[in-house]
Coordinates of C-alpha atoms (C1' of nucleotides) in Angstrom, one line a residue:
Chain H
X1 CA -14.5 33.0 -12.4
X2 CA -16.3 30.3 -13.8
X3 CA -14.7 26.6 -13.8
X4 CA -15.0 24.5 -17.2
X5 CA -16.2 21.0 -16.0
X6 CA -16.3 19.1 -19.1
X7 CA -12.7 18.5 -20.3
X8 CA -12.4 15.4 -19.1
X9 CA -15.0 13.2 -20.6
X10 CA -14.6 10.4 -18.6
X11 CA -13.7 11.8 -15.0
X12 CA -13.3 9.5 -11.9
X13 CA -14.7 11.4 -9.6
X14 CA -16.6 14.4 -9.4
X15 CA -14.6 18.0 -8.6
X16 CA -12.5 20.2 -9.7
X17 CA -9.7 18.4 -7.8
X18 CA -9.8 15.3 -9.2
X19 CA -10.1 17.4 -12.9
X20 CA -6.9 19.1 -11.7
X21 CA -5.0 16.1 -10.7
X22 CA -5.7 14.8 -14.4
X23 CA -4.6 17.4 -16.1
X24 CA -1.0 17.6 -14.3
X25 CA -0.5 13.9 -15.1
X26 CA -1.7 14.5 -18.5
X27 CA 0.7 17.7 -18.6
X28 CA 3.7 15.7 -17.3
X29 CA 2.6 13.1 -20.3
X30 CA 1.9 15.5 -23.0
X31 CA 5.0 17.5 -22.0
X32 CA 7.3 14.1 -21.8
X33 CA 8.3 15.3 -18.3
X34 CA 10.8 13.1 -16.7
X35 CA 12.6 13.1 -13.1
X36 CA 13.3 16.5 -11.5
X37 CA 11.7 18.4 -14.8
X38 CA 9.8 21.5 -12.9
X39 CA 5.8 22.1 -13.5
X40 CA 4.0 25.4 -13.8
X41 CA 3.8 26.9 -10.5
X42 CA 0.4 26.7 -8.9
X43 CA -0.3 30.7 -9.5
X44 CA 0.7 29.7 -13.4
X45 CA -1.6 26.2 -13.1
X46 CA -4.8 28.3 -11.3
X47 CA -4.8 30.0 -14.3
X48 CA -4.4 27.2 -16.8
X49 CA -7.4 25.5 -15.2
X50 CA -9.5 29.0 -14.5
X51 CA -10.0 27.3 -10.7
X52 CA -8.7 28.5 -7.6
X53 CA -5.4 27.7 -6.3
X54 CA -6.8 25.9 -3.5
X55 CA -8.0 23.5 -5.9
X56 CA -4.7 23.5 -7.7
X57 CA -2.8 23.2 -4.9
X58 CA -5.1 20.0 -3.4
X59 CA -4.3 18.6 -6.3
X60 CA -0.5 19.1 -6.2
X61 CA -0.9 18.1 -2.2
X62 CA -2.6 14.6 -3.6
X63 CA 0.1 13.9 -6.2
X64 CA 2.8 15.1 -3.8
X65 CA 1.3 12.6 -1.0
X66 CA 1.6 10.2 -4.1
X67 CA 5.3 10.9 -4.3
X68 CA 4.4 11.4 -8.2
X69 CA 5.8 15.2 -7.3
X70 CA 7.9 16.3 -5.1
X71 CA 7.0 20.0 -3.4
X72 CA 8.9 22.2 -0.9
X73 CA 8.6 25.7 0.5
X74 CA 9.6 28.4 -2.4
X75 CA 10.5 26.5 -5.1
X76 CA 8.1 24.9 -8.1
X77 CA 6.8 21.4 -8.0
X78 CA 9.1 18.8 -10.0
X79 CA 8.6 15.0 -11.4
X80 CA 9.4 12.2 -8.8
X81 CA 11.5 9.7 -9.0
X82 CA 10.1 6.2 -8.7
X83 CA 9.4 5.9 -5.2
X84 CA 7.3 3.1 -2.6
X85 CA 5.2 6.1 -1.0
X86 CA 1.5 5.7 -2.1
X87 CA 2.2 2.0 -3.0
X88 CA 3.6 1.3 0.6
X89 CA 0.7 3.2 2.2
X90 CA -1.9 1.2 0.0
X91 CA -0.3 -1.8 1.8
X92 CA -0.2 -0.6 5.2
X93 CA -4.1 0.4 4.9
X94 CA -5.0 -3.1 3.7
X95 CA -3.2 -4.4 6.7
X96 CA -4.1 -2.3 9.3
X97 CA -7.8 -2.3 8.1
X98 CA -8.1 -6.3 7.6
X99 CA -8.3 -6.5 4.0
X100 CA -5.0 -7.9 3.6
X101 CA -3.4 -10.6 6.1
X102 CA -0.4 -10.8 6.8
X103 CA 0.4 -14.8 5.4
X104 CA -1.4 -13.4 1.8
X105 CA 1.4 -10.4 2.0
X106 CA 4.1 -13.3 2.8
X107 CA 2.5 -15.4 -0.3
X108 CA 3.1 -12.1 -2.4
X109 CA 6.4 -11.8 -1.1
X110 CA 7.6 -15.4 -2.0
X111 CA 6.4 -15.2 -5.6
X112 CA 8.0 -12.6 -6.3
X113 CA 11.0 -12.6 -4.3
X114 CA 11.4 -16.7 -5.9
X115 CA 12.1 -14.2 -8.9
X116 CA 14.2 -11.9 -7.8
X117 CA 16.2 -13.7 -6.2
X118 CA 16.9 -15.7 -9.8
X119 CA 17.4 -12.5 -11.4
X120 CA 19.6 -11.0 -9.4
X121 CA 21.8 -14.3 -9.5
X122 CA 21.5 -13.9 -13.3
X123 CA 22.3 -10.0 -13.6
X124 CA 24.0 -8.8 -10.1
X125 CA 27.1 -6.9 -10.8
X126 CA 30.1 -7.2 -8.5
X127 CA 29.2 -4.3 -6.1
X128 CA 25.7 -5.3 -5.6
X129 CA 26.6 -9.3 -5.3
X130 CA 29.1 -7.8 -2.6
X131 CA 26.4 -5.7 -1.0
X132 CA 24.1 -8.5 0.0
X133 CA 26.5 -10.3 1.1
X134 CA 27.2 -7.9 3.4
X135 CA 23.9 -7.8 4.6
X136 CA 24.2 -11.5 5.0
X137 CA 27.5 -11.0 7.2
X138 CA 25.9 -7.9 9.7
X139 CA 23.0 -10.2 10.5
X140 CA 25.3 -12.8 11.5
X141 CA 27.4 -10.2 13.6
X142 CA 24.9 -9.1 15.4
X143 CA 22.7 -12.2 16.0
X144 CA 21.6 -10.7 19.3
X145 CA 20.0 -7.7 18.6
X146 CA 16.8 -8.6 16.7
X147 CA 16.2 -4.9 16.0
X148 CA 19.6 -4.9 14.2
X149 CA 19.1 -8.2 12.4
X150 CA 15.5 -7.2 11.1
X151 CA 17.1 -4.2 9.7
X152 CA 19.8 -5.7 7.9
X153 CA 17.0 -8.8 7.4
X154 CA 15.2 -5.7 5.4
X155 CA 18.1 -4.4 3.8
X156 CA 18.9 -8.0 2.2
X157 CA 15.9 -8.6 0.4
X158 CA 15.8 -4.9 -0.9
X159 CA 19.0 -5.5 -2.1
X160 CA 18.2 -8.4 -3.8
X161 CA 15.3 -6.7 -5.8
X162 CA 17.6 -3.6 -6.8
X163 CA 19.9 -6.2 -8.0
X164 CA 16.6 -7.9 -10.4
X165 CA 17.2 -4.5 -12.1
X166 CA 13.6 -4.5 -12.8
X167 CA 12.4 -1.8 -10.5
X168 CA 8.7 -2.8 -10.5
X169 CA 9.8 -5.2 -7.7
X170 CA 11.9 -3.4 -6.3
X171 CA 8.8 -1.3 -5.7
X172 CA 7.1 -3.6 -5.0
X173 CA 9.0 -5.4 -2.4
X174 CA 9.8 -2.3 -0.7
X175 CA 6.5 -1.4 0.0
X176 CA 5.8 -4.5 2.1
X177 CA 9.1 -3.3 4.1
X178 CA 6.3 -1.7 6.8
X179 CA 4.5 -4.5 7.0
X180 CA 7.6 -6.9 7.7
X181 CA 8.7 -4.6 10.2
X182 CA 5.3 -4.9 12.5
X183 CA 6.1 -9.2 12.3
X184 CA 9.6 -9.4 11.8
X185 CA 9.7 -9.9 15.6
X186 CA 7.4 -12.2 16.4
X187 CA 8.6 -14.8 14.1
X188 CA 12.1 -14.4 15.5
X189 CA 10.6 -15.3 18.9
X190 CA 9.3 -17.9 17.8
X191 CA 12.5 -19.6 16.8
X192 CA 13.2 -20.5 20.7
X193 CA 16.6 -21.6 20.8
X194 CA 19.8 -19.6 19.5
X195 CA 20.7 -22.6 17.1
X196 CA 17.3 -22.2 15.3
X197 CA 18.0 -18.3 15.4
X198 CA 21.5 -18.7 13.3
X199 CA 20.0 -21.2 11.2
X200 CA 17.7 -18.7 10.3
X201 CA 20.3 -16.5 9.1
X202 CA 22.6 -18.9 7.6
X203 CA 20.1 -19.1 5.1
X204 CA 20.0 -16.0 4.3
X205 CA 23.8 -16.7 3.5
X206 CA 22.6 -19.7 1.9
X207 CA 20.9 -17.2 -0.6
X208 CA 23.5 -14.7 -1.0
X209 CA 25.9 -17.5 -1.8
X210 CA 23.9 -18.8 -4.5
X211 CA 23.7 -15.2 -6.2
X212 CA 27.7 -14.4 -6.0
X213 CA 27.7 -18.0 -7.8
X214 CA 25.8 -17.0 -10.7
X215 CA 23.2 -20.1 -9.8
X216 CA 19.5 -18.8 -10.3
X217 CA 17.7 -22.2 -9.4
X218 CA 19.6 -23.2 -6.3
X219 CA 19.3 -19.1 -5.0
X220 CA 15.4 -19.5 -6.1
X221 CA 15.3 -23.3 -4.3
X222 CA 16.8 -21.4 -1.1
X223 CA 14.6 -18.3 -0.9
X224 CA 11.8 -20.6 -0.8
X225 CA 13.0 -22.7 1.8
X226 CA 13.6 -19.6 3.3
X227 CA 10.2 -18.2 3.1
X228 CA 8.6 -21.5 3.8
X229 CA 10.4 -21.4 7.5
X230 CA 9.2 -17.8 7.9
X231 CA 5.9 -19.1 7.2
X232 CA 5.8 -21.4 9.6
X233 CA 7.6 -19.6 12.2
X234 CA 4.1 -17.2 11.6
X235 CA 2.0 -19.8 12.5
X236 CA 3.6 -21.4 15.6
X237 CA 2.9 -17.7 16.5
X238 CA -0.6 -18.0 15.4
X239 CA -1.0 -15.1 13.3
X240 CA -3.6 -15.1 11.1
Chain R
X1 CA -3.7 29.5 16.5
X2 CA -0.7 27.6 17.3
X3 CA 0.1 24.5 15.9
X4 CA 1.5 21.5 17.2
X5 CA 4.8 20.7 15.5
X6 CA 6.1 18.0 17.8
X7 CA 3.7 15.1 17.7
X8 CA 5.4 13.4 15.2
X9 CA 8.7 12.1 16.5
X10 CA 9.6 10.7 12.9
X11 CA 7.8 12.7 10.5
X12 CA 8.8 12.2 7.1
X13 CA 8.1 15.4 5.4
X14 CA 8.5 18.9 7.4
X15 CA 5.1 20.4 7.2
X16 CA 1.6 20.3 8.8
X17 CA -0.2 18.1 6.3
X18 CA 2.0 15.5 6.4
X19 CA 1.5 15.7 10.1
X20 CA -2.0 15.9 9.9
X21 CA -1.9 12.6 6.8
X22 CA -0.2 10.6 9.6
X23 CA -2.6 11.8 12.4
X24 CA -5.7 10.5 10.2
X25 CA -3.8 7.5 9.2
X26 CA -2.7 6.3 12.9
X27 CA -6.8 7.5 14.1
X28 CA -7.9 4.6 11.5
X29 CA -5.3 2.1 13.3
X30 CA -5.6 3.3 16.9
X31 CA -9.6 3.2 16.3
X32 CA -9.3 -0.1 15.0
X33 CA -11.5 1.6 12.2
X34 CA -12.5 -0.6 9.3
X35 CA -14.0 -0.1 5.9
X36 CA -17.3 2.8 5.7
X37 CA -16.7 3.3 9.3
X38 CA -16.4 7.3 9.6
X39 CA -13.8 9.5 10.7
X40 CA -14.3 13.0 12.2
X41 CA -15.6 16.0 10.3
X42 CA -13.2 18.6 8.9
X43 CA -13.7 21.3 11.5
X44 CA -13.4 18.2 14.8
X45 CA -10.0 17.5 13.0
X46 CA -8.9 20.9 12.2
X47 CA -9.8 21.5 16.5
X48 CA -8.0 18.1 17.6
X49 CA -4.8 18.8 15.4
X50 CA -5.1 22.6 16.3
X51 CA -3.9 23.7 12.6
X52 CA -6.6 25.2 10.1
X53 CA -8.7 23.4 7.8
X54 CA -7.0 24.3 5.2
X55 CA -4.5 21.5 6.1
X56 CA -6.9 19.5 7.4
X57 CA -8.7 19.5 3.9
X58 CA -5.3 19.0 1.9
X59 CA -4.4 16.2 4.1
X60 CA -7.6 14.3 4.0
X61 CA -8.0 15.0 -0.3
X62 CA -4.5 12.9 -0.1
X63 CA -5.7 10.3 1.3
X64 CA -8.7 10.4 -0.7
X65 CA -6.4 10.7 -3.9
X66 CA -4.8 7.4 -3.1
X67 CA -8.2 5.8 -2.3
X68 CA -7.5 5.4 1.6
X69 CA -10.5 7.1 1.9
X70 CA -13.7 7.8 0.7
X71 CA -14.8 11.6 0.4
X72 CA -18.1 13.0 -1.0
X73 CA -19.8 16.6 -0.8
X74 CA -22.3 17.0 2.3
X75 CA -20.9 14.0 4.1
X76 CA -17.7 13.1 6.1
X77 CA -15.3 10.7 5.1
X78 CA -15.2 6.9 5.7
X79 CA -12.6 4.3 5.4
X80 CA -12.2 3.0 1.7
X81 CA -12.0 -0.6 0.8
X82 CA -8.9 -1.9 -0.4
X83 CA -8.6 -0.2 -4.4
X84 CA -5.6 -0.1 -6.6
X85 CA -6.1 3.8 -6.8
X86 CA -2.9 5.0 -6.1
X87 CA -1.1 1.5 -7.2
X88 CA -2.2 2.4 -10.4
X89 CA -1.2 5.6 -10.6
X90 CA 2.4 5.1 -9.3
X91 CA 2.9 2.3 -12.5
X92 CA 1.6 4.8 -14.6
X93 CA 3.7 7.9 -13.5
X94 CA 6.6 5.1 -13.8
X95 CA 5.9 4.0 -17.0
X96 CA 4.9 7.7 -18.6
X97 CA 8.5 9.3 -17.4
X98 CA 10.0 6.1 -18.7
X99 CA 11.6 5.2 -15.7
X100 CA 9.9 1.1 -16.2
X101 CA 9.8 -0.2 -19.5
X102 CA 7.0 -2.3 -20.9
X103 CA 9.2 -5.3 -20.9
X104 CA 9.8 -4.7 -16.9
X105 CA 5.8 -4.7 -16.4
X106 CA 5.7 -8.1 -18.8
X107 CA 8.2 -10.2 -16.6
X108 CA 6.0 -8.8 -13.1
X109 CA 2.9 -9.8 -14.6
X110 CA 4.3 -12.9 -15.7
X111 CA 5.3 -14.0 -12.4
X112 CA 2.8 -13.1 -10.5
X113 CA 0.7 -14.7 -12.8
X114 CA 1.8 -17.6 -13.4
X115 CA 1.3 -17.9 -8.9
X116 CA -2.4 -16.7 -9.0
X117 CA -3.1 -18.9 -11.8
X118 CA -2.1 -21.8 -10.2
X119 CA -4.2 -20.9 -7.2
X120 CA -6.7 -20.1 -9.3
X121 CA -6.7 -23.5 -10.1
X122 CA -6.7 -25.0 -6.4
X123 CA -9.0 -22.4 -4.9
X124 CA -11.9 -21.1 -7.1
X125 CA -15.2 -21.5 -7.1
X126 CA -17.6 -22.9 -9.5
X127 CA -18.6 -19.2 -9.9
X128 CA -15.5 -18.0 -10.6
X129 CA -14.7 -20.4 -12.7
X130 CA -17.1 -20.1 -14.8
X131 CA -16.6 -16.5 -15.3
X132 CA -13.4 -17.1 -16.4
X133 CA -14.6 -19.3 -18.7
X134 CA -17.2 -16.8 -20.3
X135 CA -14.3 -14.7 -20.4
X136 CA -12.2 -16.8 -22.7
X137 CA -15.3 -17.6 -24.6
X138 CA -16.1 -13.9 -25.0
X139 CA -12.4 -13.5 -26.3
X140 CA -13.1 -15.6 -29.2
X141 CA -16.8 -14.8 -30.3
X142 CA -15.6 -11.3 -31.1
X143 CA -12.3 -12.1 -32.5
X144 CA -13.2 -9.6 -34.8
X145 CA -13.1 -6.6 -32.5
X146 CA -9.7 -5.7 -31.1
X147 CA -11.2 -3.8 -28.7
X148 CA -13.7 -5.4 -27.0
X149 CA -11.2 -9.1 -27.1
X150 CA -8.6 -6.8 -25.1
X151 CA -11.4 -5.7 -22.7
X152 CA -12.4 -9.2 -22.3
X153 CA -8.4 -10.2 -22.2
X154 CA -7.9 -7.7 -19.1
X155 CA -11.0 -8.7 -17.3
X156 CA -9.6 -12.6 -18.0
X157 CA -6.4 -11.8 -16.2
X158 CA -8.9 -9.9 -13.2
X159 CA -10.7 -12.7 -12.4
X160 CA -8.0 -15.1 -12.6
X161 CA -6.4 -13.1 -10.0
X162 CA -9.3 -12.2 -8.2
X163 CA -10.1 -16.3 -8.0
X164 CA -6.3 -16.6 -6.0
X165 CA -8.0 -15.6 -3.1
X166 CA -5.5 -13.2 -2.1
X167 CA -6.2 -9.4 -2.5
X168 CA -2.7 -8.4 -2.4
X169 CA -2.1 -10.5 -6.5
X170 CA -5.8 -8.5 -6.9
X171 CA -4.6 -5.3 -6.5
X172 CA -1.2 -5.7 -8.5
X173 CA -2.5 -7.0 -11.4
X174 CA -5.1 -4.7 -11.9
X175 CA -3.3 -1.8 -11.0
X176 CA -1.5 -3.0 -14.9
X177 CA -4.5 -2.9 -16.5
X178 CA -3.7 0.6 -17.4
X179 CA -0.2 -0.1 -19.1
X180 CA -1.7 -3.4 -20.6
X181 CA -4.5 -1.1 -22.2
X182 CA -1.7 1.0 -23.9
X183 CA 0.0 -1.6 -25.3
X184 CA -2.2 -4.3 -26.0
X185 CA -3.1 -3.5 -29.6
X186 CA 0.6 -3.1 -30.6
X187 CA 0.8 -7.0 -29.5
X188 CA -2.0 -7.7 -31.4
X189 CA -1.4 -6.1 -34.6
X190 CA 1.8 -8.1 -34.8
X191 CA 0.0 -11.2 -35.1
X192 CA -0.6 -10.8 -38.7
X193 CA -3.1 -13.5 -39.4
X194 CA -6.1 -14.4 -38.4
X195 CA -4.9 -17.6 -37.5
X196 CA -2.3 -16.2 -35.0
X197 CA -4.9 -14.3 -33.5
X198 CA -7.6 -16.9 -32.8
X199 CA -3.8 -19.1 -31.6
X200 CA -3.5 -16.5 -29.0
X201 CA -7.0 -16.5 -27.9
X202 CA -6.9 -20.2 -27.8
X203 CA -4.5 -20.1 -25.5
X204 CA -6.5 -18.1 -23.2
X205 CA -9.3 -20.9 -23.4
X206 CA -6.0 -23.7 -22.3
X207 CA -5.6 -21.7 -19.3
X208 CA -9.4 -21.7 -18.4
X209 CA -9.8 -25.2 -19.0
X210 CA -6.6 -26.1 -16.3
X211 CA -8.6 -23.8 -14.0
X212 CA -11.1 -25.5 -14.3
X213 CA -9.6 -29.2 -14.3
X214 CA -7.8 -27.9 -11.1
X215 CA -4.8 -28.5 -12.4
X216 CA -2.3 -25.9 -11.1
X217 CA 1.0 -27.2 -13.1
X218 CA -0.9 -27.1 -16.3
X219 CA -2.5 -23.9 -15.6
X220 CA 0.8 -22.4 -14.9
X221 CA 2.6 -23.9 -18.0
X222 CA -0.1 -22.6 -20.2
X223 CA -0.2 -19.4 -18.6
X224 CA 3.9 -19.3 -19.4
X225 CA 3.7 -19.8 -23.2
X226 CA 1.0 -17.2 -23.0
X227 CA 3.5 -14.8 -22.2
X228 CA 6.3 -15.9 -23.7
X229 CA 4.3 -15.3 -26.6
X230 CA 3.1 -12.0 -25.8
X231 CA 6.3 -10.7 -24.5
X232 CA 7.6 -12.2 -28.3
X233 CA 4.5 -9.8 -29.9
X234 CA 6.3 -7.2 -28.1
X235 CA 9.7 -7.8 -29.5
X236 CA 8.4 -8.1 -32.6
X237 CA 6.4 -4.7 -32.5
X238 CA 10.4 -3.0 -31.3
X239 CA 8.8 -2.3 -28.0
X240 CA 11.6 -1.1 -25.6
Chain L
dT1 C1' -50.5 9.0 17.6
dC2 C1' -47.8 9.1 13.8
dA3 C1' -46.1 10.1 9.4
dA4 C1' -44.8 13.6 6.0
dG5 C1' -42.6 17.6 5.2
dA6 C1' -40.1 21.8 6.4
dA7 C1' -36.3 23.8 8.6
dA8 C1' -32.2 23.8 11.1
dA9 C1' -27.8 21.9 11.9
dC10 C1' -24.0 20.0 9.9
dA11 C1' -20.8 18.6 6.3
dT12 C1' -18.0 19.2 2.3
dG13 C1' -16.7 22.1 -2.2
dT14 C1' -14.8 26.2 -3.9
dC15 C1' -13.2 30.9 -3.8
dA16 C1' -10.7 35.1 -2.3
dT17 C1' -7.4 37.3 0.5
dA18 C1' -3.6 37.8 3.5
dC19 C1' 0.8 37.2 5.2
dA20 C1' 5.0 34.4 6.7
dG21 C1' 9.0 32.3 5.1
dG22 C1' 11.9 29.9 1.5
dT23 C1' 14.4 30.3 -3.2
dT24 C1' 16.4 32.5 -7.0
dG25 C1' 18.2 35.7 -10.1
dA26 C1' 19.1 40.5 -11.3
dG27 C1' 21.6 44.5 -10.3
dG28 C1' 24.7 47.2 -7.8
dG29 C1' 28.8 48.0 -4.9
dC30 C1' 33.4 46.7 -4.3
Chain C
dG1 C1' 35.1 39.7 -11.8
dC2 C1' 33.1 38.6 -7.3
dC3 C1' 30.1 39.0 -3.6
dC4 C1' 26.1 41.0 -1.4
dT5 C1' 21.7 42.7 -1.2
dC6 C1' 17.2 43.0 -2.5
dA7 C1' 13.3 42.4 -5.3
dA8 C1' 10.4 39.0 -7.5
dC9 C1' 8.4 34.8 -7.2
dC10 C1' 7.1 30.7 -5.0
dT11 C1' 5.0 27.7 -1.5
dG12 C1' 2.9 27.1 3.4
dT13 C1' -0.7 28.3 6.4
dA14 C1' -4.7 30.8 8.3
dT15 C1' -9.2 33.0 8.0
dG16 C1' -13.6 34.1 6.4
dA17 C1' -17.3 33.6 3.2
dC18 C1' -20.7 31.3 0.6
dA19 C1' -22.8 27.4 -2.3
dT20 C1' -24.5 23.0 -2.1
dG21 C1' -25.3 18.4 -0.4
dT22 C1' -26.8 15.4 3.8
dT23 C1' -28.7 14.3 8.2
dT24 C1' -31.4 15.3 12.1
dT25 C1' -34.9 17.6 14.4
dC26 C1' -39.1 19.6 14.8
dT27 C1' -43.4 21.0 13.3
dT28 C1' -47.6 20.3 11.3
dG29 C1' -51.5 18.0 9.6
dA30 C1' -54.2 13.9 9.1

DNA sequence: TCAAGAAAACATGTCATACAGGTTGAGGGC
DNA sequence: GCCCTCAACCTGTATGACATGTTTTCTTGA
């Protein structure tokens, strides 16, 4: 069975994998695939691309780790919805590797999150103004458990993005979600006292307020603040 | 051969390659590896996760689809740098199934660019700057050329970013390139005269001169109108 | 002694085959 | 007409084989 290497003219990288993975985006874009529309199954796809269906299904394994597909046992590969996976994972290795520090991350995150945060005041609908909020509320209720507040801390400014109605930073926000979740902590520790601890998550309220009101530059002026403590609560802990 | 099913105690997806994806990806961290240092062969992974190398192989051609890690024939794999691999690919599965619009890509950019602009201005070098120059000045000596001004555009925006000092902007805004290469000459035919045309490269050369000044405010403002105006093209081309 | 070159050891790339187990739809029994 | 069963199809995993690329080792010759 012999392979045909040059469709692609201007291939990434070498392999018959790499060929593969093109031609299933290029199928999903030449077939106007959308979310949840099924692809050829791999037996259909080994023949399509005369490789093997190891190939085919290394490919499939590399979108799927993508979340650009979704796969399980017995049934055929479909479109994915939107989804963090390969962008969060991008993240995490630039962290976890050194590439990426932690305050540029937190830089990233204000920028856009200044933005968000004036959209969502701007475009919010009722339910999702009344769902931050109630973020807002369960980190007050349970100021004691930091594991609890982080969460809800998390859940807050994921909230806020969805309500931007621009899902590109909804993405993209999410995807730092990992990385939040390894520091979260230490900046709370950092805020010694209780008082300093609910001051911290009054402004979160602060924000929330400032979006049920419909007031873009005073929910922008207090997400800054906001990340401008969190910042600084980063480097009393010295991170880097 | 039986496999170890229970390392994971939060796996996300049933199934030994995810297993196997998180077992590379927590060797990097608990190795401290960083990038081109080497991880095991093939065969000393399929023997420490006790599952064939069939999964093995699938496992490690994901990560090496979303440029965690670099794979070539003969020798084993390494630690990647930092890449927009799979950032890229996620915007462009988003925007191809139509779940973001062009517009939603436009106001991401637009933020974050109007933030690494302004450190662009604070933080670059003489280098940088000066590459940013010759890009602007490229822009306008082949005004003629759609092409090869959009390719100069792009890199513009690149090495703005790049000159932010902060990897995370980096990776973001070139993982757009892709979508801005689609639509860029539908912008650009909508300026209809010559004289538009050269106005929008002009403003390029305003935002290279605030780098350069090392003036962050007007950097930022000229960087605004530039897409305001773009974002305008749009409209006017009845891009969705 | 040492350097160049050959060979062995090791690594990935691809293929073929096999079988277990999940999913779905067709057909038959009621 | 409804439910059940089973066959057809699909993915998940394992194994073995071989081609080809890379590194290490060892031999050989100067």
């Amino acid at each position: 069975m012999v392979a045909n290497r040059s469709m692609m003219p201007e291939e990434t990288n070498p392999g018959l994998v790499s060929a593969a993975i093109q031609a299933i985006t290029q199928y999903i874009r030449v077939e106007g695939l959308g979310p949840g529309d099924l692809l050829p199954s791999e037996a259909d796809m080994t023949r399509r691309l005369s490789v093997s269906r190891t190939v085919v299904r290394e490919a499939f394994r590399s979108l799927s780790a993508m979340r650009l597909i979704d796969m399980s046992a017995g049934r055929r590969a479909s479109v994915a919805k939107l989804d963090i996976g390969a962008m969060s994972m991008v993240i995490e290795h630039g962290v976890t590797t050194e590439q990426i520090s932690v305050h540029q991350v937190y830089d990233v995150r204000r920028t856009i999150e200044m933005r968000t945060v004036a959209l969502a005041a701007l475009r919010r609908s009722d339910a999702e103004a009344a769902e931050i909020q109630e973020y807002a509320r369960l980190m007050r209720e349970n100021y004691r458990t930091p594991e609890i507040v982080m969460e809800h801390d998390i859940a807050f400014h994921e909230a806020i993005a969805r309500a931007s109605h621009n899902p590109v930073f909804s993405l993209i926000i999410t995807a730092f979600s990992g990385v939040t979740r390894r520091t979260w902590v230490i900046g709370w520790r950092t805020r010694a006292s209780v008082e300093d601890q609910i001051k911290m998550i009054e402004g979160h309220a602060d924000i929330a307020r400032a979006i049920i009101a419909g007031n873009p530059q005073l929910a922008a002026e207090h997400m800054a603040a906001h990340f401008d403590k969190s910042v600084k609560a980063l480097n009393d802990a010295g991170i880097a």
